[in-house]
Amino acid sequence: MEKKTFGITLRVWKQEQGEQTGHFEIYKIDGLTGDISFLEMLDILNEKLLKEGREPIAVESDCREGICGCCGLVINGDVHGPDEHSTVCQLHMRRFKDKDVITIEPFRAAPFPPIKDLVIDRSAMDSIIKAGGYISVNTGSAPDANSIPIEKAQAEKAMDFAACIGCGACVAACPNSAAMLFTGAKIAQLSLLPQGNPERNIRVLNMVKAMDSLGFGNCSNEYECEAVCPKEIRISAIAKMNREFIKANFASEQ
Amino acid sequence: MNFKYIVRMPFSSIGRKILMASSGLLLALFMLVHLGENLLILKGESAYNGWVDLLLSNPLIPAMEVGLLVLFLLHIFFGLWVRFEDWKNSRKRNYEVNKSQGGRTIGSATMLYTAFALLLYLVYHMIHFRFADHSMGFYQMVTEAFRDKFFVSIYVLGALALALHLSHGFQSAFQTLGIQHEKYTPVIKATGWIVSALMILFAFISIYFFAGFDAKLQYEQEKVLETVIE
């Protein structure tokens, strides 16, 4: 059976490498079916552009199964596209209709400098993690699996926060480009586990300091981050981080 | 001595927000007390003036006024500082298609605007009531002011701005202070809605006098009295 195909118009943000500003370029693409993913649609377009001798659209993706956090686009104003709590790679063309005009923009935030077109530099998030989003352990042989018993419920709770893939959607969706959900998720995860306990005070203080100095905004509890997070990290992560901050600031030696 | 913990409060994003949130919550508490006092005016001149006289006879009132001023200044100062940081760190280029992702509310999106409206209102309120001539008695001063169309409109707008500000501010302050749990956050949110709805009563009081309900009530009471006598 012949599948019904459709065509769309794309308005894609184009920005040359190292340039400070760019423009929207219009592309038309036909012969699409609902079964192909949004990124595959961009692949088809890029192949077509290459054959025509035109410059392809720079776009980042890796695992394409929603767990690496590489892809991240703002599609018609929706961070990670119109599907709720999902990454761009999980978005399929069946969400669009024939003759739709789709505007594609990169994640925008001052600490995320653009590299080219839709590719941005998210290393500021790595810098936050480097400031304390880890536990210090002695290297050596692997410890016994059950040497530190952790309640199942507690482990699950920590895992909910550990699910963060660092895609930056929270920052992209935040009206203040704050990275509080991202930072809060890591702090909440480690504070729920015995392994994270020894460094919990210095961790929250250092990570918040790093977050502030990297140029992320201040949270104003708009809860936009929670609405877009593909891993459904809840704003309880931010509340947890705030509690950890208060505790570390007033009730520790730091 | 370790003073880092004091420095960290104004000089960190979370610290600033905690200062803004806690001063804001105390101000919300003050607004509730203030509303309770204002509602006494509906009971008539002697009840209202009696309460004001009792209040002013407390020697601690001037000190408490200074405390209130400090609360307002803290809230305004740290609120502006948080906003300044956000403005400084804002996107170099905004999104072409700007859209709420579903978290924002009218209250949260307009916090800065309602804040400025409330500040203007506060100055107006201070000039007309706090630093006005009190010789005619507080009841007379307030009810006479409420006969004025312009004054009542300002008063109603102020009350609406306050309701909108608190519709986000109340629950947001608890979140900032880390008081958040799926057990009681719905209760906090509901309380926030009730508190913000109560603020509309400030507008109700002014409309009550503007529409002359107090006179009508008095007239009806007199009529009832007359029929009883007859």
PDB file of N, CA and C in Angstrom, chain A residues 11 13 24 74 76-79 103 105-108 110 171-172 174-177 180 205 208 211-212 215-224 227-228 235-236 238-239 241-243 245-246 249-250 253-254, chain B residues 2 4-6 8-9 11-18 81-83 85-86 89-105 108-109 168 171-173 175-180 184 189:
ATOM      1  N   ARG A  11      11.681  26.844   8.840  1.00  0.00           N
ATOM      2  CA  ARG A  11      12.434  28.101   9.035  1.00  0.00           C
ATOM      3  C   ARG A  11      13.516  27.761  10.049  1.00  0.00           C
ATOM      4  N   TRP A  13      17.204  28.348  11.977  1.00  0.00           N
ATOM      5  CA  TRP A  13      18.205  29.334  12.379  1.00  0.00           C
ATOM      6  C   TRP A  13      19.557  28.958  11.801  1.00  0.00           C
ATOM      7  N   PHE A  24      17.190  33.451   9.736  1.00  0.00           N
ATOM      8  CA  PHE A  24      16.368  32.273   9.471  1.00  0.00           C
ATOM      9  C   PHE A  24      16.393  31.956   7.987  1.00  0.00           C
ATOM     10  N   VAL A  74      14.506  24.100  19.806  1.00  0.00           N
ATOM     11  CA  VAL A  74      13.236  24.743  20.138  1.00  0.00           C
ATOM     12  C   VAL A  74      12.413  24.763  18.858  1.00  0.00           C
ATOM     13  N   ASN A  76       8.961  25.559  17.033  1.00  0.00           N
ATOM     14  CA  ASN A  76       7.761  26.404  17.159  1.00  0.00           C
ATOM     15  C   ASN A  76       7.571  26.904  18.587  1.00  0.00           C
ATOM     16  N   GLY A  77       8.674  27.253  19.229  1.00  0.00           N
ATOM     17  CA  GLY A  77       8.598  27.795  20.593  1.00  0.00           C
ATOM     18  C   GLY A  77       8.539  26.735  21.666  1.00  0.00           C
ATOM     19  N   ASP A  78       8.453  25.459  21.284  1.00  0.00           N
ATOM     20  CA  ASP A  78       8.421  24.389  22.271  1.00  0.00           C
ATOM     21  C   ASP A  78       9.824  23.817  22.461  1.00  0.00           C
ATOM     22  N   VAL A  79      10.300  23.825  23.695  1.00  0.00           N
ATOM     23  CA  VAL A  79      11.610  23.247  23.983  1.00  0.00           C
ATOM     24  C   VAL A  79      11.492  21.731  23.820  1.00  0.00           C
ATOM     25  N   THR A 103       9.285  26.418  12.736  1.00  0.00           N
ATOM     26  CA  THR A 103      10.443  27.252  13.062  1.00  0.00           C
ATOM     27  C   THR A 103      11.352  26.474  14.012  1.00  0.00           C
ATOM     28  N   GLU A 105      14.824  26.610  16.256  1.00  0.00           N
ATOM     29  CA  GLU A 105      15.843  27.468  16.848  1.00  0.00           C
ATOM     30  C   GLU A 105      16.706  26.639  17.790  1.00  0.00           C
ATOM     31  N   PRO A 106      17.922  27.084  18.041  1.00  0.00           N
ATOM     32  CA  PRO A 106      18.734  26.374  19.040  1.00  0.00           C
ATOM     33  C   PRO A 106      18.277  26.743  20.451  1.00  0.00           C
ATOM     34  N   PHE A 107      18.711  25.976  21.462  1.00  0.00           N
ATOM     35  CA  PHE A 107      18.512  26.384  22.861  1.00  0.00           C
ATOM     36  C   PHE A 107      19.247  27.708  23.036  1.00  0.00           C
ATOM     37  N   ARG A 108      18.576  28.689  23.587  1.00  0.00           N
ATOM     38  CA  ARG A 108      19.241  29.976  23.772  1.00  0.00           C
ATOM     39  C   ARG A 108      19.415  30.287  25.255  1.00  0.00           C
ATOM     40  N   ALA A 110      22.537  32.748  27.723  1.00  0.00           N
ATOM     41  CA  ALA A 110      23.836  33.422  27.683  1.00  0.00           C
ATOM     42  C   ALA A 110      25.005  32.460  27.958  1.00  0.00           C
ATOM     43  N   VAL A 171      17.325  25.065  31.195  1.00  0.00           N
ATOM     44  CA  VAL A 171      17.917  26.393  31.013  1.00  0.00           C
ATOM     45  C   VAL A 171      17.256  27.089  29.818  1.00  0.00           C
ATOM     46  N   ALA A 172      17.049  26.308  28.746  1.00  0.00           N
ATOM     47  CA  ALA A 172      16.469  26.867  27.523  1.00  0.00           C
ATOM     48  C   ALA A 172      15.035  27.333  27.739  1.00  0.00           C
ATOM     49  N   CYS A 174      13.734  28.246  30.731  1.00  0.00           N
ATOM     50  CA  CYS A 174      13.610  29.194  31.851  1.00  0.00           C
ATOM     51  C   CYS A 174      13.607  30.632  31.349  1.00  0.00           C
ATOM     52  N   PRO A 175      12.635  31.448  31.781  1.00  0.00           N
ATOM     53  CA  PRO A 175      12.633  32.847  31.376  1.00  0.00           C
ATOM     54  C   PRO A 175      13.892  33.587  31.856  1.00  0.00           C
ATOM     55  N   ASN A 176      14.547  33.047  32.888  1.00  0.00           N
ATOM     56  CA  ASN A 176      15.753  33.680  33.429  1.00  0.00           C
ATOM     57  C   ASN A 176      17.016  32.910  33.067  1.00  0.00           C
ATOM     58  N   SER A 177      16.941  31.956  32.193  1.00  0.00           N
ATOM     59  CA  SER A 177      18.014  31.002  31.875  1.00  0.00           C
ATOM     60  C   SER A 177      18.750  30.523  33.126  1.00  0.00           C
ATOM     61  N   MET A 180      18.884  25.958  37.715  1.00  0.00           N
ATOM     62  CA  MET A 180      18.590  25.457  39.065  1.00  0.00           C
ATOM     63  C   MET A 180      18.075  24.020  39.044  1.00  0.00           C
ATOM     64  N   LEU A 205      27.470  24.358  48.293  1.00  0.00           N
ATOM     65  CA  LEU A 205      27.999  25.724  48.268  1.00  0.00           C
ATOM     66  C   LEU A 205      28.843  25.952  47.016  1.00  0.00           C
ATOM     67  N   VAL A 208      26.578  25.883  43.723  1.00  0.00           N
ATOM     68  CA  VAL A 208      25.771  27.103  43.576  1.00  0.00           C
ATOM     69  C   VAL A 208      26.666  28.271  43.170  1.00  0.00           C
ATOM     70  N   MET A 211      27.502  27.825  39.546  1.00  0.00           N
ATOM     71  CA  MET A 211      26.311  28.127  38.750  1.00  0.00           C
ATOM     72  C   MET A 211      26.126  29.635  38.612  1.00  0.00           C
ATOM     73  N   ASP A 212      26.321  30.357  39.715  1.00  0.00           N
ATOM     74  CA  ASP A 212      26.155  31.815  39.679  1.00  0.00           C
ATOM     75  C   ASP A 212      27.236  32.465  38.821  1.00  0.00           C
ATOM     76  N   GLY A 215      27.089  32.580  34.866  1.00  0.00           N
ATOM     77  CA  GLY A 215      26.149  33.443  34.160  1.00  0.00           C
ATOM     78  C   GLY A 215      24.765  32.853  33.966  1.00  0.00           C
ATOM     79  N   PHE A 216      24.426  31.843  34.758  1.00  0.00           N
ATOM     80  CA  PHE A 216      23.045  31.357  34.731  1.00  0.00           C
ATOM     81  C   PHE A 216      22.202  32.303  35.588  1.00  0.00           C
ATOM     82  N   GLY A 217      20.936  32.442  35.253  1.00  0.00           N
ATOM     83  CA  GLY A 217      20.077  33.394  35.955  1.00  0.00           C
ATOM     84  C   GLY A 217      19.621  32.896  37.317  1.00  0.00           C
ATOM     85  N   ASN A 218      18.821  33.718  37.961  1.00  0.00           N
ATOM     86  CA  ASN A 218      18.257  33.370  39.268  1.00  0.00           C
ATOM     87  C   ASN A 218      16.864  32.793  39.052  1.00  0.00           C
ATOM     88  N   CYS A 219      16.557  31.773  39.814  1.00  0.00           N
ATOM     89  CA  CYS A 219      15.252  31.111  39.681  1.00  0.00           C
ATOM     90  C   CYS A 219      14.145  32.046  40.175  1.00  0.00           C
ATOM     91  N   SER A 220      13.044  32.133  39.440  1.00  0.00           N
ATOM     92  CA  SER A 220      11.902  32.870  39.973  1.00  0.00           C
ATOM     93  C   SER A 220      10.668  31.973  40.039  1.00  0.00           C
ATOM     94  N   ASN A 221      10.905  30.680  40.178  1.00  0.00           N
ATOM     95  CA  ASN A 221       9.836  29.691  40.375  1.00  0.00           C
ATOM     96  C   ASN A 221       8.719  29.782  39.343  1.00  0.00           C
ATOM     97  N   GLU A 222       9.119  29.903  38.077  1.00  0.00           N
ATOM     98  CA  GLU A 222       8.125  29.926  37.002  1.00  0.00           C
ATOM     99  C   GLU A 222       7.703  28.504  36.640  1.00  0.00           C
ATOM    100  N   TYR A 223       8.496  27.520  37.029  1.00  0.00           N
ATOM    101  CA  TYR A 223       8.225  26.089  36.811  1.00  0.00           C
ATOM    102  C   TYR A 223       8.163  25.689  35.343  1.00  0.00           C
ATOM    103  N   GLU A 224       8.783  26.507  34.470  1.00  0.00           N
ATOM    104  CA  GLU A 224       8.839  26.154  33.054  1.00  0.00           C
ATOM    105  C   GLU A 224       9.775  24.966  32.837  1.00  0.00           C
ATOM    106  N   ALA A 227       8.168  21.679  33.330  1.00  0.00           N
ATOM    107  CA  ALA A 227       7.212  21.370  32.261  1.00  0.00           C
ATOM    108  C   ALA A 227       7.886  20.764  31.035  1.00  0.00           C
ATOM    109  N   VAL A 228       9.185  21.075  30.819  1.00  0.00           N
ATOM    110  CA  VAL A 228       9.829  20.577  29.605  1.00  0.00           C
ATOM    111  C   VAL A 228      10.797  19.426  29.845  1.00  0.00           C
ATOM    112  N   ILE A 235      10.415  20.001  40.388  1.00  0.00           N
ATOM    113  CA  ILE A 235      11.006  21.167  41.049  1.00  0.00           C
ATOM    114  C   ILE A 235      11.295  20.896  42.519  1.00  0.00           C
ATOM    115  N   SER A 236      10.905  19.727  43.001  1.00  0.00           N
ATOM    116  CA  SER A 236      11.315  19.374  44.365  1.00  0.00           C
ATOM    117  C   SER A 236      12.844  19.306  44.429  1.00  0.00           C
ATOM    118  N   ILE A 238      14.806  21.559  43.183  1.00  0.00           N
ATOM    119  CA  ILE A 238      15.247  22.922  43.524  1.00  0.00           C
ATOM    120  C   ILE A 238      14.999  23.192  45.009  1.00  0.00           C
ATOM    121  N   ALA A 239      13.835  22.756  45.493  1.00  0.00           N
ATOM    122  CA  ALA A 239      13.532  22.949  46.912  1.00  0.00           C
ATOM    123  C   ALA A 239      14.557  22.206  47.773  1.00  0.00           C
ATOM    124  N   MET A 241      17.635  21.481  46.903  1.00  0.00           N
ATOM    125  CA  MET A 241      18.896  22.218  46.826  1.00  0.00           C
ATOM    126  C   MET A 241      18.865  23.429  47.766  1.00  0.00           C
ATOM    127  N   ASN A 242      17.721  24.130  47.803  1.00  0.00           N
ATOM    128  CA  ASN A 242      17.612  25.288  48.686  1.00  0.00           C
ATOM    129  C   ASN A 242      17.749  24.871  50.147  1.00  0.00           C
ATOM    130  N   ARG A 243      17.131  23.748  50.500  1.00  0.00           N
ATOM    131  CA  ARG A 243      17.270  23.248  51.885  1.00  0.00           C
ATOM    132  C   ARG A 243      18.720  22.900  52.187  1.00  0.00           C
ATOM    133  N   PHE A 245      21.275  24.141  50.797  1.00  0.00           N
ATOM    134  CA  PHE A 245      22.034  25.396  50.869  1.00  0.00           C
ATOM    135  C   PHE A 245      21.882  26.038  52.246  1.00  0.00           C
ATOM    136  N   ILE A 246      20.639  26.085  52.728  1.00  0.00           N
ATOM    137  CA  ILE A 246      20.386  26.693  54.040  1.00  0.00           C
ATOM    138  C   ILE A 246      21.136  25.914  55.120  1.00  0.00           C
ATOM    139  N   ASN A 249      24.871  26.466  54.802  1.00  0.00           N
ATOM    140  CA  ASN A 249      25.285  27.823  55.131  1.00  0.00           C
ATOM    141  C   ASN A 249      25.202  28.099  56.624  1.00  0.00           C
ATOM    142  N   PHE A 250      24.130  27.621  57.267  1.00  0.00           N
ATOM    143  CA  PHE A 250      23.925  28.012  58.661  1.00  0.00           C
ATOM    144  C   PHE A 250      24.302  26.928  59.662  1.00  0.00           C
ATOM    145  N   GLU A 253      30.287  23.802  59.158  1.00  0.00           N
ATOM    146  CA  GLU A 253      31.505  24.577  59.428  1.00  0.00           C
ATOM    147  C   GLU A 253      31.925  25.430  58.240  1.00  0.00           C
ATOM    148  N   GLN A 254      31.275  25.185  57.083  1.00  0.00           N
ATOM    149  CA  GLN A 254      31.721  25.865  55.861  1.00  0.00           C
ATOM    150  C   GLN A 254      31.470  27.363  55.922  1.00  0.00           C
TER     151      GLN A 254
ATOM    152  N   ASN B   2      34.127  32.963  61.472  1.00  0.00           N
ATOM    153  CA  ASN B   2      33.716  32.681  60.100  1.00  0.00           C
ATOM    154  C   ASN B   2      32.475  33.515  59.757  1.00  0.00           C
ATOM    155  N   LYS B   4      31.631  33.979  56.532  1.00  0.00           N
ATOM    156  CA  LYS B   4      31.298  33.660  55.141  1.00  0.00           C
ATOM    157  C   LYS B   4      29.801  33.423  54.967  1.00  0.00           C
ATOM    158  N   TYR B   5      29.192  32.854  56.013  1.00  0.00           N
ATOM    159  CA  TYR B   5      27.771  32.514  55.893  1.00  0.00           C
ATOM    160  C   TYR B   5      26.898  33.758  55.774  1.00  0.00           C
ATOM    161  N   ILE B   6      27.375  34.885  56.317  1.00  0.00           N
ATOM    162  CA  ILE B   6      26.604  36.129  56.192  1.00  0.00           C
ATOM    163  C   ILE B   6      26.790  36.700  54.788  1.00  0.00           C
ATOM    164  N   ARG B   8      27.521  35.116  52.141  1.00  0.00           N
ATOM    165  CA  ARG B   8      26.922  34.237  51.145  1.00  0.00           C
ATOM    166  C   ARG B   8      25.439  34.544  50.903  1.00  0.00           C
ATOM    167  N   MET B   9      24.770  35.084  51.908  1.00  0.00           N
ATOM    168  CA  MET B   9      23.333  35.326  51.729  1.00  0.00           C
ATOM    169  C   MET B   9      23.063  36.336  50.613  1.00  0.00           C
ATOM    170  N   PHE B  11      25.218  37.485  48.433  1.00  0.00           N
ATOM    171  CA  PHE B  11      26.064  37.288  47.250  1.00  0.00           C
ATOM    172  C   PHE B  11      25.934  35.909  46.604  1.00  0.00           C
ATOM    173  N   SER B  12      24.800  35.250  46.817  1.00  0.00           N
ATOM    174  CA  SER B  12      24.551  34.026  46.056  1.00  0.00           C
ATOM    175  C   SER B  12      23.108  34.050  45.588  1.00  0.00           C
ATOM    176  N   SER B  13      22.851  33.377  44.485  1.00  0.00           N
ATOM    177  CA  SER B  13      21.507  33.425  43.903  1.00  0.00           C
ATOM    178  C   SER B  13      20.467  32.909  44.897  1.00  0.00           C
ATOM    179  N   ILE B  14      20.772  31.777  45.543  1.00  0.00           N
ATOM    180  CA  ILE B  14      19.789  31.201  46.459  1.00  0.00           C
ATOM    181  C   ILE B  14      19.646  32.073  47.706  1.00  0.00           C
ATOM    182  N   GLY B  15      20.764  32.614  48.203  1.00  0.00           N
ATOM    183  CA  GLY B  15      20.718  33.480  49.379  1.00  0.00           C
ATOM    184  C   GLY B  15      19.831  34.696  49.160  1.00  0.00           C
ATOM    185  N   ARG B  16      20.004  35.342  48.011  1.00  0.00           N
ATOM    186  CA  ARG B  16      19.181  36.521  47.689  1.00  0.00           C
ATOM    187  C   ARG B  16      17.708  36.157  47.636  1.00  0.00           C
ATOM    188  N   LYS B  17      17.448  35.017  47.029  1.00  0.00           N
ATOM    189  CA  LYS B  17      16.049  34.598  46.911  1.00  0.00           C
ATOM    190  C   LYS B  17      15.436  34.272  48.267  1.00  0.00           C
ATOM    191  N   ILE B  18      16.240  33.697  49.144  1.00  0.00           N
ATOM    192  CA  ILE B  18      15.739  33.373  50.484  1.00  0.00           C
ATOM    193  C   ILE B  18      15.395  34.667  51.231  1.00  0.00           C
ATOM    194  N   TRP B  81      17.456  43.078  43.044  1.00  0.00           N
ATOM    195  CA  TRP B  81      18.774  42.480  42.800  1.00  0.00           C
ATOM    196  C   TRP B  81      18.635  41.175  42.010  1.00  0.00           C
ATOM    197  N   VAL B  82      17.686  40.348  42.414  1.00  0.00           N
ATOM    198  CA  VAL B  82      17.430  39.094  41.693  1.00  0.00           C
ATOM    199  C   VAL B  82      17.096  39.395  40.235  1.00  0.00           C
ATOM    200  N   ARG B  83      16.231  40.403  40.035  1.00  0.00           N
ATOM    201  CA  ARG B  83      15.833  40.764  38.674  1.00  0.00           C
ATOM    202  C   ARG B  83      16.997  41.338  37.885  1.00  0.00           C
ATOM    203  N   GLU B  85      20.153  40.551  38.253  1.00  0.00           N
ATOM    204  CA  GLU B  85      20.988  39.413  37.850  1.00  0.00           C
ATOM    205  C   GLU B  85      20.378  38.704  36.643  1.00  0.00           C
ATOM    206  N   ASP B  86      19.066  38.547  36.668  1.00  0.00           N
ATOM    207  CA  ASP B  86      18.394  37.883  35.553  1.00  0.00           C
ATOM    208  C   ASP B  86      18.513  38.696  34.272  1.00  0.00           C
ATOM    209  N   ASN B  89      22.041  38.380  32.959  1.00  0.00           N
ATOM    210  CA  ASN B  89      22.306  37.058  32.382  1.00  0.00           C
ATOM    211  C   ASN B  89      21.292  36.664  31.305  1.00  0.00           C
ATOM    212  N   SER B  90      20.501  37.634  30.852  1.00  0.00           N
ATOM    213  CA  SER B  90      19.420  37.258  29.938  1.00  0.00           C
ATOM    214  C   SER B  90      19.976  36.862  28.573  1.00  0.00           C
ATOM    215  N   ARG B  91      19.131  36.204  27.792  1.00  0.00           N
ATOM    216  CA  ARG B  91      19.530  35.706  26.470  1.00  0.00           C
ATOM    217  C   ARG B  91      20.022  36.846  25.591  1.00  0.00           C
ATOM    218  N   LYS B  92      21.087  36.580  24.826  1.00  0.00           N
ATOM    219  CA  LYS B  92      21.622  37.597  23.910  1.00  0.00           C
ATOM    220  C   LYS B  92      20.578  37.870  22.818  1.00  0.00           C
ATOM    221  N   ARG B  93      19.882  36.824  22.453  1.00  0.00           N
ATOM    222  CA  ARG B  93      18.833  36.981  21.457  1.00  0.00           C
ATOM    223  C   ARG B  93      17.641  36.169  21.940  1.00  0.00           C
ATOM    224  N   ASN B  94      16.483  36.771  21.870  1.00  0.00           N
ATOM    225  CA  ASN B  94      15.307  36.054  22.371  1.00  0.00           C
ATOM    226  C   ASN B  94      14.794  35.062  21.330  1.00  0.00           C
ATOM    227  N   TYR B  95      13.945  34.156  21.766  1.00  0.00           N
ATOM    228  CA  TYR B  95      13.376  33.191  20.832  1.00  0.00           C
ATOM    229  C   TYR B  95      12.464  33.909  19.848  1.00  0.00           C
ATOM    230  N   GLU B  96      12.488  33.429  18.613  1.00  0.00           N
ATOM    231  CA  GLU B  96      11.614  33.981  17.575  1.00  0.00           C
ATOM    232  C   GLU B  96      10.156  33.668  17.934  1.00  0.00           C
ATOM    233  N   VAL B  97       9.935  32.423  18.302  1.00  0.00           N
ATOM    234  CA  VAL B  97       8.594  32.013  18.727  1.00  0.00           C
ATOM    235  C   VAL B  97       8.645  31.885  20.248  1.00  0.00           C
ATOM    236  N   ASN B  98       8.012  32.817  20.927  1.00  0.00           N
ATOM    237  CA  ASN B  98       8.039  32.795  22.385  1.00  0.00           C
ATOM    238  C   ASN B  98       6.764  32.186  22.904  1.00  0.00           C
ATOM    239  N   LYS B  99       6.903  31.216  23.765  1.00  0.00           N
ATOM    240  CA  LYS B  99       5.737  30.454  24.155  1.00  0.00           C
ATOM    241  C   LYS B  99       5.950  29.946  25.569  1.00  0.00           C
ATOM    242  N   SER B 100       4.901  29.970  26.364  1.00  0.00           N
ATOM    243  CA  SER B 100       5.019  29.385  27.694  1.00  0.00           C
ATOM    244  C   SER B 100       4.994  27.874  27.559  1.00  0.00           C
ATOM    245  N   GLN B 101       5.777  27.207  28.355  1.00  0.00           N
ATOM    246  CA  GLN B 101       5.828  25.747  28.292  1.00  0.00           C
ATOM    247  C   GLN B 101       4.794  25.121  29.225  1.00  0.00           C
ATOM    248  N   GLY B 102       4.045  25.963  29.917  1.00  0.00           N
ATOM    249  CA  GLY B 102       2.976  25.450  30.758  1.00  0.00           C
ATOM    250  C   GLY B 102       3.203  25.633  32.241  1.00  0.00           C
ATOM    251  N   GLY B 103       4.354  26.163  32.633  1.00  0.00           N
ATOM    252  CA  GLY B 103       4.629  26.362  34.056  1.00  0.00           C
ATOM    253  C   GLY B 103       4.209  27.728  34.556  1.00  0.00           C
ATOM    254  N   ARG B 104       4.275  28.721  33.660  1.00  0.00           N
ATOM    255  CA  ARG B 104       4.018  30.108  34.074  1.00  0.00           C
ATOM    256  C   ARG B 104       2.538  30.346  34.340  1.00  0.00           C
ATOM    257  N   THR B 105       2.272  31.291  35.204  1.00  0.00           N
ATOM    258  CA  THR B 105       0.911  31.755  35.421  1.00  0.00           C
ATOM    259  C   THR B 105       0.900  33.259  35.161  1.00  0.00           C
ATOM    260  N   SER B 108       2.874  34.824  37.929  1.00  0.00           N
ATOM    261  CA  SER B 108       4.331  34.678  37.927  1.00  0.00           C
ATOM    262  C   SER B 108       4.968  35.482  36.809  1.00  0.00           C
ATOM    263  N   ALA B 109       4.264  35.611  35.691  1.00  0.00           N
ATOM    264  CA  ALA B 109       4.835  36.331  34.558  1.00  0.00           C
ATOM    265  C   ALA B 109       4.803  37.843  34.773  1.00  0.00           C
ATOM    266  N   HIS B 168       1.220  34.339  42.977  1.00  0.00           N
ATOM    267  CA  HIS B 168       2.458  33.602  42.716  1.00  0.00           C
ATOM    268  C   HIS B 168       3.374  33.638  43.942  1.00  0.00           C
ATOM    269  N   GLN B 171       3.069  30.982  47.322  1.00  0.00           N
ATOM    270  CA  GLN B 171       3.562  29.601  47.223  1.00  0.00           C
ATOM    271  C   GLN B 171       5.018  29.569  46.767  1.00  0.00           C
ATOM    272  N   SER B 172       5.401  30.565  45.968  1.00  0.00           N
ATOM    273  CA  SER B 172       6.773  30.630  45.465  1.00  0.00           C
ATOM    274  C   SER B 172       7.768  30.816  46.610  1.00  0.00           C
ATOM    275  N   ALA B 173       7.365  31.609  47.616  1.00  0.00           N
ATOM    276  CA  ALA B 173       8.256  31.858  48.747  1.00  0.00           C
ATOM    277  C   ALA B 173       8.535  30.563  49.509  1.00  0.00           C
ATOM    278  N   GLN B 175       8.474  27.534  48.259  1.00  0.00           N
ATOM    279  CA  GLN B 175       9.357  26.731  47.399  1.00  0.00           C
ATOM    280  C   GLN B 175      10.800  27.194  47.562  1.00  0.00           C
ATOM    281  N   THR B 176      10.996  28.518  47.571  1.00  0.00           N
ATOM    282  CA  THR B 176      12.345  29.066  47.702  1.00  0.00           C
ATOM    283  C   THR B 176      12.963  28.688  49.045  1.00  0.00           C
ATOM    284  N   LEU B 177      12.135  28.685  50.090  1.00  0.00           N
ATOM    285  CA  LEU B 177      12.654  28.333  51.416  1.00  0.00           C
ATOM    286  C   LEU B 177      12.821  26.820  51.566  1.00  0.00           C
ATOM    287  N   GLY B 178      12.528  26.103  50.509  1.00  0.00           N
ATOM    288  CA  GLY B 178      12.717  24.649  50.545  1.00  0.00           C
ATOM    289  C   GLY B 178      11.575  23.921  51.211  1.00  0.00           C
ATOM    290  N   ILE B 179      10.496  24.645  51.518  1.00  0.00           N
ATOM    291  CA  ILE B 179       9.345  24.013  52.168  1.00  0.00           C
ATOM    292  C   ILE B 179       8.447  23.496  51.062  1.00  0.00           C
ATOM    293  N   GLN B 180       8.738  22.303  50.607  1.00  0.00           N
ATOM    294  CA  GLN B 180       8.032  21.753  49.445  1.00  0.00           C
ATOM    295  C   GLN B 180       7.961  20.254  49.594  1.00  0.00           C
ATOM    296  N   TYR B 184       2.195  18.434  51.480  1.00  0.00           N
ATOM    297  CA  TYR B 184       1.581  19.693  51.904  1.00  0.00           C
ATOM    298  C   TYR B 184       1.683  20.842  50.912  1.00  0.00           C
ATOM    299  N   LYS B 189      -0.363  25.878  48.294  1.00  0.00           N
ATOM    300  CA  LYS B 189      -0.870  26.538  47.083  1.00  0.00           C
ATOM    301  C   LYS B 189      -2.302  27.037  47.286  1.00  0.00           C
TER     302      LYS B 189
END
